[in-house]
Amino acid sequence: MTRMFDALAERSGPQRVAIAILLSVAGLFLLGLAAGVVAAMITKGHLPSRGWVVALPVVAAPLGALSLWTSWRLAAPPNSASGYEKRYWRMWMLVTALGIPVGAALAFSTRSDDLASLNPFGTEPIAAPIAILLAVLVTGFFSVAVALYHRTIDDHEERAYLWGSQLAYYFLVLALPAWWLLERGGIVGPVTTTAAFVAILISFLVQAIVWAWLKFR
Amino acid sequence: MRNKLRVLRAERSWSQADLGAQLDVSRQAVNAIETGKYDPSLPLAFKIARLFELPIEEIFHDSNV
């Protein structure tokens, strides 16, 4: 096992990060599979008749945990990394660690009992106290994450981030009035909350593309 | 803005990562400055000048002059 990890760790930076991302996705999938099977067993109140279904969470959970641990180790900067690189990595790990419970809280905010229909961007009504709690959680998380990010990054990345944000803003400033005018002409549907939210998500994509191009070109 | 950063770095046999570590910036930032895709801020330009013990104008040149 150690030999396999060493072989993975010896690969180049981008390859190591790509493998770490794939392993973390596989790890989350395996843990989700194990949790789903266990949840189904608890709901039904008895063990499935087929033995391999019982064995599934026993095998999937440790494999998932191992995948996540390996991806964490691979993504970590080597001991020779500079102080800046280590600070940068710690910042992303901290933001991810804070983001996972916030994302999970959003996903489980739906009233549906059906696990397959969990949707953090759902529009179903939720109880007022839960809505307030989630709003505080989300705004609090974004404020902390953005503050941590700006305290960590260098001038070059700050510039890439600001240009990305500016072009994302231009995208919204151009797209939403155009949509509104086309809607008045009966060409497209009305600007709903969900549609505006999708437009904001696309603006995030614009931001990410410009940021990556200016930082890595 | 043109600069002599690549030459100064090569004279000391430093990699871009080595220089980035000394300036407390990313390797991508060093590469972007060397290739002229990014002009550093004044504080970073002063930091570069201090590291190489040279005046700023000996490292950075106005390409219009």
PDB file of C-alpha atoms in Angstrom:
ATOM      1  CA  MET A   1       0.000   0.000   0.000  1.00  0.00           C
ATOM      2  CA  THR A   2       2.819   2.404   0.956  1.00  0.00           C
ATOM      3  CA  ARG A   3       4.630   1.516  -2.283  1.00  0.00           C
ATOM      4  CA  MET A   4       1.472   2.335  -4.280  1.00  0.00           C
ATOM      5  CA  PHE A   5       1.124   5.703  -2.501  1.00  0.00           C
ATOM      6  CA  ASP A   6       4.803   6.526  -3.123  1.00  0.00           C
ATOM      7  CA  ALA A   7       4.342   5.756  -6.835  1.00  0.00           C
ATOM      8  CA  LEU A   8       1.365   8.140  -6.982  1.00  0.00           C
ATOM      9  CA  ALA A   9       3.176  10.834  -4.971  1.00  0.00           C
ATOM     10  CA  GLU A  10       6.156  10.769  -7.377  1.00  0.00           C
ATOM     11  CA  ARG A  11       4.014  11.981 -10.294  1.00  0.00           C
ATOM     12  CA  SER A  12       4.114  15.613 -11.443  1.00  0.00           C
ATOM     13  CA  GLY A  13       2.072  18.293  -9.627  1.00  0.00           C
ATOM     14  CA  PRO A  14      -0.874  18.523 -12.071  1.00  0.00           C
ATOM     15  CA  GLN A  15      -1.086  14.691 -12.378  1.00  0.00           C
ATOM     16  CA  ARG A  16      -1.051  14.344  -8.582  1.00  0.00           C
ATOM     17  CA  VAL A  17      -3.831  16.918  -8.205  1.00  0.00           C
ATOM     18  CA  ALA A  18      -5.901  15.229 -10.964  1.00  0.00           C
ATOM     19  CA  ILE A  19      -5.540  11.838  -9.237  1.00  0.00           C
ATOM     20  CA  ALA A  20      -6.410  13.451  -5.874  1.00  0.00           C
ATOM     21  CA  ILE A  21      -9.606  14.939  -7.374  1.00  0.00           C
ATOM     22  CA  LEU A  22     -10.609  11.580  -8.924  1.00  0.00           C
ATOM     23  CA  LEU A  23      -9.915   9.764  -5.644  1.00  0.00           C
ATOM     24  CA  SER A  24     -11.915  12.281  -3.613  1.00  0.00           C
ATOM     25  CA  VAL A  25     -14.901  11.919  -5.989  1.00  0.00           C
ATOM     26  CA  ALA A  26     -14.606   8.108  -5.759  1.00  0.00           C
ATOM     27  CA  GLY A  27     -14.282   8.359  -1.946  1.00  0.00           C
ATOM     28  CA  LEU A  28     -17.410  10.517  -1.629  1.00  0.00           C
ATOM     29  CA  PHE A  29     -19.304   8.153  -3.975  1.00  0.00           C
ATOM     30  CA  LEU A  30     -18.305   5.058  -1.944  1.00  0.00           C
ATOM     31  CA  LEU A  31     -19.192   6.720   1.396  1.00  0.00           C
ATOM     32  CA  GLY A  32     -22.520   7.893  -0.073  1.00  0.00           C
ATOM     33  CA  LEU A  33     -23.192   4.347  -1.329  1.00  0.00           C
ATOM     34  CA  ALA A  34     -22.466   2.871   2.120  1.00  0.00           C
ATOM     35  CA  ALA A  35     -24.645   5.518   3.835  1.00  0.00           C
ATOM     36  CA  GLY A  36     -27.489   4.919   1.353  1.00  0.00           C
ATOM     37  CA  VAL A  37     -27.477   1.128   1.871  1.00  0.00           C
ATOM     38  CA  VAL A  38     -27.355   1.508   5.683  1.00  0.00           C
ATOM     39  CA  ALA A  39     -30.164   4.127   5.570  1.00  0.00           C
ATOM     40  CA  ALA A  40     -32.295   1.738   3.471  1.00  0.00           C
ATOM     41  CA  MET A  41     -31.659  -1.107   5.954  1.00  0.00           C
ATOM     42  CA  ILE A  42     -32.685   1.138   8.887  1.00  0.00           C
ATOM     43  CA  THR A  43     -35.830   2.298   7.054  1.00  0.00           C
ATOM     44  CA  LYS A  44     -36.884  -1.276   6.192  1.00  0.00           C
ATOM     45  CA  GLY A  45     -35.984  -2.576   9.637  1.00  0.00           C
ATOM     46  CA  HIS A  46     -34.335  -5.790   8.460  1.00  0.00           C
ATOM     47  CA  LEU A  47     -31.244  -7.034   6.641  1.00  0.00           C
ATOM     48  CA  PRO A  48     -31.510  -7.647   2.897  1.00  0.00           C
ATOM     49  CA  SER A  49     -31.770 -11.283   1.829  1.00  0.00           C
ATOM     50  CA  ARG A  50     -28.816 -11.014  -0.542  1.00  0.00           C
ATOM     51  CA  GLY A  51     -25.490 -11.302   1.293  1.00  0.00           C
ATOM     52  CA  TRP A  52     -23.517  -9.058  -1.052  1.00  0.00           C
ATOM     53  CA  VAL A  53     -25.828  -6.126  -0.281  1.00  0.00           C
ATOM     54  CA  VAL A  54     -25.047  -6.552   3.454  1.00  0.00           C
ATOM     55  CA  ALA A  55     -21.333  -6.705   2.645  1.00  0.00           C
ATOM     56  CA  LEU A  56     -21.491  -3.612   0.415  1.00  0.00           C
ATOM     57  CA  PRO A  57     -21.268  -0.914   3.152  1.00  0.00           C
ATOM     58  CA  VAL A  58     -18.648  -2.954   5.038  1.00  0.00           C
ATOM     59  CA  VAL A  59     -16.397  -2.843   1.954  1.00  0.00           C
ATOM     60  CA  ALA A  60     -17.427   0.560   0.524  1.00  0.00           C
ATOM     61  CA  ALA A  61     -17.051   2.634   3.728  1.00  0.00           C
ATOM     62  CA  PRO A  62     -13.376   1.793   4.467  1.00  0.00           C
ATOM     63  CA  LEU A  63     -12.508   1.999   0.750  1.00  0.00           C
ATOM     64  CA  GLY A  64     -14.184   5.423   0.560  1.00  0.00           C
ATOM     65  CA  ALA A  65     -12.361   6.631   3.680  1.00  0.00           C
ATOM     66  CA  LEU A  66      -9.047   5.320   2.284  1.00  0.00           C
ATOM     67  CA  SER A  67      -9.664   7.109  -1.041  1.00  0.00           C
ATOM     68  CA  LEU A  68     -10.394  10.411   0.734  1.00  0.00           C
ATOM     69  CA  TRP A  69      -7.327  10.050   2.963  1.00  0.00           C
ATOM     70  CA  THR A  70      -5.082   9.254  -0.050  1.00  0.00           C
ATOM     71  CA  SER A  71      -6.455  12.217  -1.998  1.00  0.00           C
ATOM     72  CA  TRP A  72      -5.793  14.487   1.021  1.00  0.00           C
ATOM     73  CA  ARG A  73      -2.194  13.221   1.244  1.00  0.00           C
ATOM     74  CA  LEU A  74      -1.624  13.590  -2.537  1.00  0.00           C
ATOM     75  CA  ALA A  75      -3.065  17.103  -2.706  1.00  0.00           C
ATOM     76  CA  ALA A  76      -0.937  18.290   0.232  1.00  0.00           C
ATOM     77  CA  PRO A  77       2.140  20.286  -0.790  1.00  0.00           C
ATOM     78  CA  PRO A  78       5.477  18.475  -0.327  1.00  0.00           C
ATOM     79  CA  ASN A  79       7.738  19.387   2.606  1.00  0.00           C
ATOM     80  CA  SER A  80       9.894  21.392   0.175  1.00  0.00           C
ATOM     81  CA  ALA A  81       6.951  23.689  -0.691  1.00  0.00           C
ATOM     82  CA  SER A  82       7.369  27.393   0.092  1.00  0.00           C
ATOM     83  CA  GLY A  83       5.603  29.163   2.954  1.00  0.00           C
ATOM     84  CA  TYR A  84       3.234  30.763   0.423  1.00  0.00           C
ATOM     85  CA  GLU A  85       2.265  27.401  -1.129  1.00  0.00           C
ATOM     86  CA  LYS A  86       1.635  25.847   2.290  1.00  0.00           C
ATOM     87  CA  ARG A  87      -0.484  28.828   3.417  1.00  0.00           C
ATOM     88  CA  TYR A  88      -2.422  28.663   0.114  1.00  0.00           C
ATOM     89  CA  TRP A  89      -3.102  24.917   0.533  1.00  0.00           C
ATOM     90  CA  ARG A  90      -4.163  25.321   4.194  1.00  0.00           C
ATOM     91  CA  MET A  91      -6.555  28.127   3.170  1.00  0.00           C
ATOM     92  CA  TRP A  92      -8.260  25.919   0.543  1.00  0.00           C
ATOM     93  CA  MET A  93      -8.482  22.980   2.968  1.00  0.00           C
ATOM     94  CA  LEU A  94     -10.015  25.227   5.632  1.00  0.00           C
ATOM     95  CA  VAL A  95     -12.532  26.706   3.164  1.00  0.00           C
ATOM     96  CA  THR A  96     -13.446  23.170   1.976  1.00  0.00           C
ATOM     97  CA  ALA A  97     -13.788  21.918   5.569  1.00  0.00           C
ATOM     98  CA  LEU A  98     -16.106  24.852   6.372  1.00  0.00           C
ATOM     99  CA  GLY A  99     -18.020  24.464   3.106  1.00  0.00           C
ATOM    100  CA  ILE A 100     -18.883  20.752   3.434  1.00  0.00           C
ATOM    101  CA  PRO A 101     -21.183  21.118   6.508  1.00  0.00           C
ATOM    102  CA  VAL A 102     -22.792  24.246   4.988  1.00  0.00           C
ATOM    103  CA  GLY A 103     -23.462  22.367   1.715  1.00  0.00           C
ATOM    104  CA  ALA A 104     -24.796  19.363   3.638  1.00  0.00           C
ATOM    105  CA  ALA A 105     -27.077  21.627   5.725  1.00  0.00           C
ATOM    106  CA  LEU A 106     -28.434  23.180   2.496  1.00  0.00           C
ATOM    107  CA  ALA A 107     -28.963  19.746   0.924  1.00  0.00           C
ATOM    108  CA  PHE A 108     -30.843  18.414   3.954  1.00  0.00           C
ATOM    109  CA  SER A 109     -32.958  21.571   4.297  1.00  0.00           C
ATOM    110  CA  THR A 110     -35.536  20.045   1.927  1.00  0.00           C
ATOM    111  CA  ARG A 111     -38.603  18.544   3.598  1.00  0.00           C
ATOM    112  CA  SER A 112     -38.579  15.569   1.255  1.00  0.00           C
ATOM    113  CA  ASP A 113     -38.017  12.147   2.801  1.00  0.00           C
ATOM    114  CA  ASP A 114     -36.715  10.879  -0.512  1.00  0.00           C
ATOM    115  CA  LEU A 115     -32.888  10.966  -0.364  1.00  0.00           C
ATOM    116  CA  ALA A 116     -32.666  10.906  -4.180  1.00  0.00           C
ATOM    117  CA  SER A 117     -34.537  14.215  -4.443  1.00  0.00           C
ATOM    118  CA  LEU A 118     -32.199  16.196  -2.141  1.00  0.00           C
ATOM    119  CA  ASN A 119     -31.457  19.471  -3.852  1.00  0.00           C
ATOM    120  CA  PRO A 120     -29.585  22.385  -2.255  1.00  0.00           C
ATOM    121  CA  PHE A 121     -31.011  24.716  -4.924  1.00  0.00           C
ATOM    122  CA  GLY A 122     -34.624  23.555  -4.454  1.00  0.00           C
ATOM    123  CA  THR A 123     -37.418  26.110  -4.215  1.00  0.00           C
ATOM    124  CA  GLU A 124     -39.680  24.136  -1.851  1.00  0.00           C
ATOM    125  CA  PRO A 125     -40.822  26.146   1.181  1.00  0.00           C
ATOM    126  CA  ILE A 126     -38.891  25.589   4.414  1.00  0.00           C
ATOM    127  CA  ALA A 127     -39.667  26.578   8.009  1.00  0.00           C
ATOM    128  CA  ALA A 128     -38.799  30.225   8.862  1.00  0.00           C
ATOM    129  CA  PRO A 129     -36.302  29.428  11.686  1.00  0.00           C
ATOM    130  CA  ILE A 130     -34.454  26.958   9.422  1.00  0.00           C
ATOM    131  CA  ALA A 131     -34.466  29.535   6.591  1.00  0.00           C
ATOM    132  CA  ILE A 132     -32.930  32.180   8.906  1.00  0.00           C
ATOM    133  CA  LEU A 133     -30.340  29.705  10.218  1.00  0.00           C
ATOM    134  CA  LEU A 134     -29.363  28.644   6.669  1.00  0.00           C
ATOM    135  CA  ALA A 135     -29.161  32.271   5.468  1.00  0.00           C
ATOM    136  CA  VAL A 136     -26.841  33.118   8.386  1.00  0.00           C
ATOM    137  CA  LEU A 137     -24.763  29.964   7.716  1.00  0.00           C
ATOM    138  CA  VAL A 138     -24.371  30.682   3.990  1.00  0.00           C
ATOM    139  CA  THR A 139     -23.566  34.403   4.322  1.00  0.00           C
ATOM    140  CA  GLY A 140     -21.263  33.695   7.277  1.00  0.00           C
ATOM    141  CA  PHE A 141     -19.435  30.967   5.339  1.00  0.00           C
ATOM    142  CA  PHE A 142     -18.970  33.115   2.219  1.00  0.00           C
ATOM    143  CA  SER A 143     -17.765  36.108   4.271  1.00  0.00           C
ATOM    144  CA  VAL A 144     -15.181  33.999   6.131  1.00  0.00           C
ATOM    145  CA  ALA A 145     -14.109  32.109   2.978  1.00  0.00           C
ATOM    146  CA  VAL A 146     -13.634  35.307   0.934  1.00  0.00           C
ATOM    147  CA  ALA A 147     -11.738  37.034   3.787  1.00  0.00           C
ATOM    148  CA  LEU A 148      -9.412  34.014   4.160  1.00  0.00           C
ATOM    149  CA  TYR A 149      -8.861  33.874   0.388  1.00  0.00           C
ATOM    150  CA  HIS A 150      -7.967  37.574   0.039  1.00  0.00           C
ATOM    151  CA  ARG A 151      -5.645  37.474   3.045  1.00  0.00           C
ATOM    152  CA  THR A 152      -3.728  34.547   1.524  1.00  0.00           C
ATOM    153  CA  ILE A 153      -3.344  35.203  -2.214  1.00  0.00           C
ATOM    154  CA  ASP A 154      -0.519  37.172  -3.862  1.00  0.00           C
ATOM    155  CA  ASP A 155      -0.804  40.284  -6.084  1.00  0.00           C
ATOM    156  CA  HIS A 156      -0.861  38.261  -9.285  1.00  0.00           C
ATOM    157  CA  GLU A 157      -3.806  36.106  -8.204  1.00  0.00           C
ATOM    158  CA  GLU A 158      -5.610  39.139  -6.763  1.00  0.00           C
ATOM    159  CA  ARG A 159      -5.452  40.764 -10.194  1.00  0.00           C
ATOM    160  CA  ALA A 160      -6.721  37.571 -11.883  1.00  0.00           C
ATOM    161  CA  TYR A 161      -9.558  37.392  -9.339  1.00  0.00           C
ATOM    162  CA  LEU A 162     -10.552  41.058  -9.734  1.00  0.00           C
ATOM    163  CA  TRP A 163     -10.603  40.899 -13.562  1.00  0.00           C
ATOM    164  CA  GLY A 164     -12.610  37.676 -13.394  1.00  0.00           C
ATOM    165  CA  SER A 165     -15.097  39.328 -11.036  1.00  0.00           C
ATOM    166  CA  GLN A 166     -15.325  42.427 -13.224  1.00  0.00           C
ATOM    167  CA  LEU A 167     -16.081  40.418 -16.381  1.00  0.00           C
ATOM    168  CA  ALA A 168     -18.604  38.258 -14.475  1.00  0.00           C
ATOM    169  CA  TYR A 169     -20.307  41.487 -13.363  1.00  0.00           C
ATOM    170  CA  TYR A 170     -20.374  42.748 -16.983  1.00  0.00           C
ATOM    171  CA  PHE A 171     -21.925  39.418 -18.005  1.00  0.00           C
ATOM    172  CA  LEU A 172     -24.781  39.938 -15.518  1.00  0.00           C
ATOM    173  CA  VAL A 173     -25.164  43.630 -16.386  1.00  0.00           C
ATOM    174  CA  LEU A 174     -25.515  42.738 -20.075  1.00  0.00           C
ATOM    175  CA  ALA A 175     -27.408  39.436 -19.847  1.00  0.00           C
ATOM    176  CA  LEU A 176     -30.195  40.318 -17.399  1.00  0.00           C
ATOM    177  CA  PRO A 177     -31.457  43.567 -19.070  1.00  0.00           C
ATOM    178  CA  ALA A 178     -31.260  41.849 -22.486  1.00  0.00           C
ATOM    179  CA  TRP A 179     -33.322  38.967 -21.120  1.00  0.00           C
ATOM    180  CA  TRP A 180     -35.824  41.357 -19.550  1.00  0.00           C
ATOM    181  CA  LEU A 181     -36.261  43.206 -22.883  1.00  0.00           C
ATOM    182  CA  LEU A 182     -36.606  39.943 -24.855  1.00  0.00           C
ATOM    183  CA  GLU A 183     -39.178  38.756 -22.320  1.00  0.00           C
ATOM    184  CA  ARG A 184     -41.174  41.969 -22.890  1.00  0.00           C
ATOM    185  CA  GLY A 185     -41.062  41.160 -26.615  1.00  0.00           C
ATOM    186  CA  GLY A 186     -42.467  37.684 -25.896  1.00  0.00           C
ATOM    187  CA  ILE A 187     -39.327  35.980 -27.244  1.00  0.00           C
ATOM    188  CA  VAL A 188     -38.152  34.296 -24.015  1.00  0.00           C
ATOM    189  CA  GLY A 189     -39.806  33.278 -20.747  1.00  0.00           C
ATOM    190  CA  PRO A 190     -40.003  35.568 -17.710  1.00  0.00           C
ATOM    191  CA  VAL A 191     -36.991  36.141 -15.429  1.00  0.00           C
ATOM    192  CA  THR A 192     -37.847  33.828 -12.533  1.00  0.00           C
ATOM    193  CA  THR A 193     -35.874  33.491  -9.280  1.00  0.00           C
ATOM    194  CA  THR A 194     -34.445  30.172 -10.462  1.00  0.00           C
ATOM    195  CA  ALA A 195     -33.490  31.653 -13.851  1.00  0.00           C
ATOM    196  CA  ALA A 196     -31.749  34.610 -12.173  1.00  0.00           C
ATOM    197  CA  PHE A 197     -29.927  32.165  -9.905  1.00  0.00           C
ATOM    198  CA  VAL A 198     -28.767  30.152 -12.949  1.00  0.00           C
ATOM    199  CA  ALA A 199     -27.521  33.410 -14.531  1.00  0.00           C
ATOM    200  CA  ILE A 200     -25.526  34.099 -11.350  1.00  0.00           C
ATOM    201  CA  LEU A 201     -24.067  30.569 -11.494  1.00  0.00           C
ATOM    202  CA  ILE A 202     -23.032  31.190 -15.130  1.00  0.00           C
ATOM    203  CA  SER A 203     -21.377  34.443 -14.009  1.00  0.00           C
ATOM    204  CA  PHE A 204     -19.384  32.356 -11.477  1.00  0.00           C
ATOM    205  CA  LEU A 205     -18.254  30.207 -14.414  1.00  0.00           C
ATOM    206  CA  VAL A 206     -17.208  33.336 -16.354  1.00  0.00           C
ATOM    207  CA  GLN A 207     -15.263  34.463 -13.258  1.00  0.00           C
ATOM    208  CA  ALA A 208     -13.552  31.068 -12.907  1.00  0.00           C
ATOM    209  CA  ILE A 209     -12.526  30.901 -16.598  1.00  0.00           C
ATOM    210  CA  VAL A 210     -11.024  34.422 -16.606  1.00  0.00           C
ATOM    211  CA  TRP A 211      -9.305  33.791 -13.238  1.00  0.00           C
ATOM    212  CA  ALA A 212      -7.757  30.508 -14.451  1.00  0.00           C
ATOM    213  CA  TRP A 213      -6.661  32.042 -17.762  1.00  0.00           C
ATOM    214  CA  LEU A 214      -4.936  35.024 -16.100  1.00  0.00           C
ATOM    215  CA  LYS A 215      -3.340  32.895 -13.367  1.00  0.00           C
ATOM    216  CA  PHE A 216      -2.115  29.889 -15.389  1.00  0.00           C
ATOM    217  CA  ARG A 217      -1.618  31.066 -19.001  1.00  0.00           C
TER     218      ARG A 217
ATOM    219  CA  MET B   1       7.253  47.032 -18.963  1.00  0.00           C
ATOM    220  CA  ARG B   2      10.386  44.922 -19.667  1.00  0.00           C
ATOM    221  CA  ASN B   3      12.485  43.368 -16.915  1.00  0.00           C
ATOM    222  CA  LYS B   4      15.705  41.433 -16.266  1.00  0.00           C
ATOM    223  CA  LEU B   5      14.203  39.052 -13.725  1.00  0.00           C
ATOM    224  CA  ARG B   6      14.887  35.884 -15.729  1.00  0.00           C
ATOM    225  CA  VAL B   7      18.534  36.861 -16.241  1.00  0.00           C
ATOM    226  CA  LEU B   8      19.052  37.774 -12.574  1.00  0.00           C
ATOM    227  CA  ARG B   9      17.422  34.530 -11.495  1.00  0.00           C
ATOM    228  CA  ALA B  10      19.497  32.454 -13.936  1.00  0.00           C
ATOM    229  CA  GLU B  11      22.712  34.091 -12.654  1.00  0.00           C
ATOM    230  CA  ARG B  12      21.906  32.693  -9.223  1.00  0.00           C
ATOM    231  CA  SER B  13      20.745  29.298 -10.559  1.00  0.00           C
ATOM    232  CA  TRP B  14      17.362  29.736  -8.917  1.00  0.00           C
ATOM    233  CA  SER B  15      14.221  28.100 -10.250  1.00  0.00           C
ATOM    234  CA  GLN B  16      10.995  30.119 -10.559  1.00  0.00           C
ATOM    235  CA  ALA B  17       9.738  28.239  -7.494  1.00  0.00           C
ATOM    236  CA  ASP B  18      12.885  29.218  -5.529  1.00  0.00           C
ATOM    237  CA  LEU B  19      12.403  32.889  -6.406  1.00  0.00           C
ATOM    238  CA  GLY B  20       8.683  32.688  -5.635  1.00  0.00           C
ATOM    239  CA  ALA B  21       9.496  31.234  -2.197  1.00  0.00           C
ATOM    240  CA  GLN B  22      11.909  34.091  -1.437  1.00  0.00           C
ATOM    241  CA  LEU B  23       9.411  36.708  -2.563  1.00  0.00           C
ATOM    242  CA  ASP B  24       6.504  34.906  -0.837  1.00  0.00           C
ATOM    243  CA  VAL B  25       4.500  34.659  -4.069  1.00  0.00           C
ATOM    244  CA  SER B  26       3.446  31.768  -6.312  1.00  0.00           C
ATOM    245  CA  ARG B  27       5.609  30.287  -9.088  1.00  0.00           C
ATOM    246  CA  GLN B  28       2.922  31.441 -11.551  1.00  0.00           C
ATOM    247  CA  ALA B  29       3.439  35.048 -10.394  1.00  0.00           C
ATOM    248  CA  VAL B  30       7.204  34.833 -11.085  1.00  0.00           C
ATOM    249  CA  ASN B  31       6.546  33.311 -14.512  1.00  0.00           C
ATOM    250  CA  ALA B  32       3.977  36.014 -15.371  1.00  0.00           C
ATOM    251  CA  ILE B  33       6.416  38.805 -14.401  1.00  0.00           C
ATOM    252  CA  GLU B  34       9.299  37.243 -16.350  1.00  0.00           C
ATOM    253  CA  THR B  35       7.206  36.816 -19.505  1.00  0.00           C
ATOM    254  CA  GLY B  36       5.858  40.371 -19.256  1.00  0.00           C
ATOM    255  CA  LYS B  37       2.240  39.228 -18.812  1.00  0.00           C
ATOM    256  CA  TYR B  38       1.980  40.914 -15.444  1.00  0.00           C
ATOM    257  CA  ASP B  39       3.623  44.039 -13.986  1.00  0.00           C
ATOM    258  CA  PRO B  40       4.203  43.629 -10.239  1.00  0.00           C
ATOM    259  CA  SER B  41       2.770  46.069  -7.716  1.00  0.00           C
ATOM    260  CA  LEU B  42       5.173  48.674  -6.269  1.00  0.00           C
ATOM    261  CA  PRO B  43       5.587  46.786  -2.947  1.00  0.00           C
ATOM    262  CA  LEU B  44       6.489  43.591  -4.849  1.00  0.00           C
ATOM    263  CA  ALA B  45       8.831  45.497  -7.189  1.00  0.00           C
ATOM    264  CA  PHE B  46      10.634  46.937  -4.129  1.00  0.00           C
ATOM    265  CA  LYS B  47      10.835  43.463  -2.606  1.00  0.00           C
ATOM    266  CA  ILE B  48      12.426  42.151  -5.833  1.00  0.00           C
ATOM    267  CA  ALA B  49      14.887  45.062  -5.850  1.00  0.00           C
ATOM    268  CA  ARG B  50      15.863  44.417  -2.204  1.00  0.00           C
ATOM    269  CA  LEU B  51      16.333  40.688  -2.880  1.00  0.00           C
ATOM    270  CA  PHE B  52      18.707  41.314  -5.799  1.00  0.00           C
ATOM    271  CA  GLU B  53      20.278  44.366  -4.079  1.00  0.00           C
ATOM    272  CA  LEU B  54      19.672  46.535  -7.147  1.00  0.00           C
ATOM    273  CA  PRO B  55      17.697  49.746  -7.771  1.00  0.00           C
ATOM    274  CA  ILE B  56      14.237  49.110  -9.254  1.00  0.00           C
ATOM    275  CA  GLU B  57      15.128  50.880 -12.519  1.00  0.00           C
ATOM    276  CA  GLU B  58      17.968  48.415 -13.114  1.00  0.00           C
ATOM    277  CA  ILE B  59      15.502  45.529 -13.040  1.00  0.00           C
ATOM    278  CA  PHE B  60      12.431  47.087 -14.684  1.00  0.00           C
ATOM    279  CA  HIS B  61      12.525  49.228 -17.824  1.00  0.00           C
ATOM    280  CA  ASP B  62       9.785  51.269 -19.455  1.00  0.00           C
ATOM    281  CA  SER B  63       9.287  49.644 -22.872  1.00  0.00           C
ATOM    282  CA  ASN B  64       8.201  53.024 -24.337  1.00  0.00           C
ATOM    283  CA  VAL B  65      11.577  54.632 -23.633  1.00  0.00           C
TER     284      VAL B  65
END
